[in-house]
Amino acid sequence: MELSKSTLKGLEALQDPKIINTETFDRLVDFVASSLTEKKAGKDLSIFYESTKPEIIKSAYTDLTSLFVESSRHKFDAENLSTYLHSQKLFGNRVEKLCDTYKIHSDSLILQLSNIGNSLPCVIDVDWRLDYCIKTSTDNDVGECVYHVRLSTKRHNKIDYVNFTCSLHQLQEFVYKLKDAARHVEKLSTL
């Protein structure tokens, strides 16, 4: 796992009780974890502004969020997170609080991360139909096959459909590109 220097510096600064007192730190860590795992309605960061300067709270929120998201992305457990923080020379009760909170929420954080992203949907089924076009409104003699294709796709347990129409040549080109992509994926999986 790799965190930016500014995030690590911010996490180091959070270890100082003069910057953020222990009660506010504990509440902020819980707030960050629950805001990443649950839909929070009606609560925002301003509830912490009365005890500490807003810019310090915003910076701490960002740093803690980065830590939890990156730890989840790398599927760390609390022990791995503790080891990582110790390797970055972060020690003490506050690191233990971070690890304990992460341990409680790690499964939910990983699940939330799997539900977001920019991955493409998976093709799970193909339906097709062949029509023969004899003539159109603009051309009296066409005599061409037209393929209607429907791809069933699945993304985040939601099924969707992609419909398109193509000629025989376009369909052959599509099948060739699919086979080529399958060969490339097969090569990558053997590496």
Coordinates of C-alpha atoms in Angstrom, one line a residue:
M1 CA 0.0 0.0 0.0
E2 CA 1.3 3.5 -0.8
L3 CA -0.1 6.6 0.7
S4 CA 0.9 10.1 -0.4
K5 CA 3.5 12.0 1.7
S6 CA 0.9 14.6 2.6
T7 CA -1.5 11.9 3.8
L8 CA 1.2 10.3 5.9
K9 CA 2.2 13.7 7.3
G10 CA -1.4 14.3 8.2
L11 CA -1.8 11.0 9.9
E12 CA 1.4 11.7 11.8
A13 CA 0.0 15.1 12.9
L14 CA -3.2 13.4 14.1
Q15 CA -1.1 11.5 16.7
D16 CA -0.6 14.8 18.6
P17 CA -3.4 15.5 21.1
K18 CA -2.7 19.2 20.9
I19 CA -4.0 19.3 17.3
I20 CA -7.1 17.2 17.9
N21 CA -8.1 16.1 21.3
T22 CA -8.7 12.4 22.0
E23 CA -12.5 12.5 22.2
T24 CA -12.8 14.4 18.9
F25 CA -10.3 12.0 17.3
D26 CA -12.2 9.0 18.4
R27 CA -15.5 10.4 17.2
L28 CA -13.9 11.5 13.9
V29 CA -12.5 8.0 13.2
D30 CA -15.9 6.4 13.9
F31 CA -17.6 9.1 11.7
V32 CA -15.2 8.4 8.8
A33 CA -15.7 4.6 9.0
S34 CA -19.4 4.9 9.2
S35 CA -19.6 7.5 6.4
L36 CA -17.7 5.1 4.1
T37 CA -19.9 2.1 4.9
E38 CA -23.3 3.5 5.5
K39 CA -25.5 6.1 3.9
K40 CA -25.4 9.1 6.3
A41 CA -28.3 11.4 6.1
G42 CA -28.3 14.7 7.9
K43 CA -24.8 14.4 9.5
D44 CA -21.9 16.3 8.1
L45 CA -18.4 17.3 9.2
S46 CA -19.5 20.5 10.7
I47 CA -20.4 18.7 14.0
F48 CA -16.7 18.6 14.7
Y49 CA -16.0 22.3 14.1
E50 CA -16.8 23.5 17.6
S51 CA -13.9 21.6 19.1
T52 CA -11.3 22.1 16.4
K53 CA -10.6 24.4 13.5
P54 CA -12.5 23.4 10.3
E55 CA -9.4 23.1 8.1
I56 CA -7.8 20.7 10.6
I57 CA -11.0 18.6 10.7
K58 CA -11.3 18.6 6.9
S59 CA -7.6 17.6 6.5
A60 CA -8.0 14.8 9.1
Y61 CA -11.2 13.5 7.4
T62 CA -9.4 13.3 4.1
D63 CA -6.3 11.6 5.5
L64 CA -8.4 9.0 7.5
T65 CA -10.6 8.4 4.5
S66 CA -7.6 7.8 2.3
L67 CA -6.1 5.4 4.9
F68 CA -9.3 3.3 5.2
V69 CA -10.0 3.2 1.4
E70 CA -6.5 2.2 0.5
S71 CA -6.4 -0.4 3.2
S72 CA -9.6 -1.8 2.0
R73 CA -8.5 -1.7 -1.6
H74 CA -5.5 -3.8 -0.7
K75 CA -7.7 -6.1 1.5
F76 CA -5.6 -5.4 4.6
D77 CA -6.7 -6.9 7.9
A78 CA -6.2 -4.9 11.2
E79 CA -2.8 -6.6 11.8
N80 CA -1.5 -5.6 8.3
L81 CA -2.8 -2.1 8.8
S82 CA -1.0 -1.9 12.2
T83 CA 2.2 -3.2 10.6
Y84 CA 2.0 -0.7 7.8
L85 CA 1.4 2.2 10.2
H86 CA 4.3 1.1 12.4
S87 CA 6.5 0.9 9.3
Q88 CA 5.6 4.6 8.7
K89 CA 6.7 5.4 12.3
L90 CA 3.1 5.8 13.6
F91 CA 2.6 4.4 17.1
G92 CA 0.4 4.8 20.1
N93 CA -3.2 4.6 21.3
R94 CA -4.5 6.5 18.3
V95 CA -3.0 3.9 15.9
E96 CA -4.7 1.2 17.9
K97 CA -8.0 3.1 17.7
L98 CA -7.6 3.3 13.9
C99 CA -6.8 -0.4 13.6
D100 CA -9.7 -1.4 15.9
T101 CA -12.2 0.7 14.0
Y102 CA -10.8 -0.6 10.7
K103 CA -11.2 -4.2 12.0
I104 CA -14.9 -3.6 12.8
H105 CA -15.7 -2.0 9.4
S106 CA -13.2 -3.7 7.0
D107 CA -15.7 -6.2 5.6
S108 CA -18.2 -3.4 4.8
L109 CA -15.5 -1.2 3.4
I110 CA -14.3 -3.9 1.0
L111 CA -17.9 -4.6 0.0
Q112 CA -18.5 -0.9 -0.7
L113 CA -15.4 -0.7 -2.8
S114 CA -16.5 -3.7 -4.9
N115 CA -19.8 -2.0 -5.6
I116 CA -18.1 1.1 -7.1
G117 CA -15.7 1.4 -9.9
N118 CA -15.5 1.7 -13.6
S119 CA -15.4 -2.0 -14.6
L120 CA -17.2 -3.0 -17.7
P121 CA -20.3 -5.2 -17.5
C122 CA -19.9 -9.0 -18.1
V123 CA -21.7 -10.5 -21.2
I124 CA -23.7 -13.4 -19.9
D125 CA -25.9 -14.3 -22.9
V126 CA -26.4 -13.6 -26.6
D127 CA -29.7 -13.8 -28.5
W128 CA -29.9 -13.2 -32.2
R129 CA -32.4 -13.2 -35.1
L130 CA -31.9 -13.2 -38.8
D131 CA -34.1 -11.1 -41.1
Y132 CA -33.9 -10.9 -44.9
C133 CA -34.4 -7.4 -46.2
I134 CA -36.0 -7.5 -49.7
K135 CA -36.5 -3.7 -50.2
T136 CA -36.6 -0.5 -48.2
S137 CA -38.5 2.8 -48.7
T138 CA -35.5 4.3 -50.5
D139 CA -34.2 1.3 -52.4
N140 CA -36.5 -1.2 -54.2
D141 CA -34.0 -4.1 -54.5
V142 CA -31.8 -4.6 -51.4
G143 CA -31.6 -8.4 -51.0
E144 CA -29.5 -8.4 -47.8
C145 CA -29.4 -10.3 -44.5
V146 CA -29.8 -8.3 -41.4
Y147 CA -28.9 -9.7 -38.0
H148 CA -30.5 -8.4 -34.8
V149 CA -28.3 -9.1 -31.8
R150 CA -29.1 -8.7 -28.1
L151 CA -26.3 -9.1 -25.5
S152 CA -27.4 -9.7 -21.9
T153 CA -24.9 -8.1 -19.6
K154 CA -24.5 -8.2 -15.8
R155 CA -23.0 -5.5 -13.6
H156 CA -23.3 -5.4 -9.8
N157 CA -26.0 -8.1 -10.0
K158 CA -28.1 -5.9 -12.3
I159 CA -29.0 -7.4 -15.7
D160 CA -29.1 -5.0 -18.7
Y161 CA -29.4 -5.5 -22.5
V162 CA -27.4 -4.1 -25.4
N163 CA -29.3 -4.3 -28.8
F164 CA -27.8 -3.7 -32.2
T165 CA -28.4 -4.6 -35.9
C166 CA -25.7 -5.5 -38.3
S167 CA -24.9 -6.9 -41.7
L168 CA -23.3 -10.3 -42.3
H169 CA -19.9 -8.6 -42.8
Q170 CA -20.2 -6.6 -39.6
L171 CA -21.3 -9.7 -37.7
Q172 CA -18.2 -11.6 -39.0
E173 CA -16.0 -8.7 -38.0
F174 CA -17.6 -8.6 -34.5
V175 CA -17.1 -12.4 -34.0
Y176 CA -13.5 -12.1 -35.1
K177 CA -12.8 -9.2 -32.6
L178 CA -14.5 -11.3 -29.8
K179 CA -12.3 -14.3 -30.6
D180 CA -9.2 -12.0 -30.7
A181 CA -10.1 -10.5 -27.3
A182 CA -10.6 -14.0 -25.8
R183 CA -7.2 -15.0 -27.1
H184 CA -5.6 -12.0 -25.4
V185 CA -7.3 -12.6 -22.1
E186 CA -6.3 -16.3 -22.2
K187 CA -2.6 -15.2 -22.8
L188 CA -2.8 -12.8 -19.8
S189 CA -4.3 -15.5 -17.6
T190 CA -1.4 -17.8 -18.2
L191 CA 1.3 -15.3 -17.3

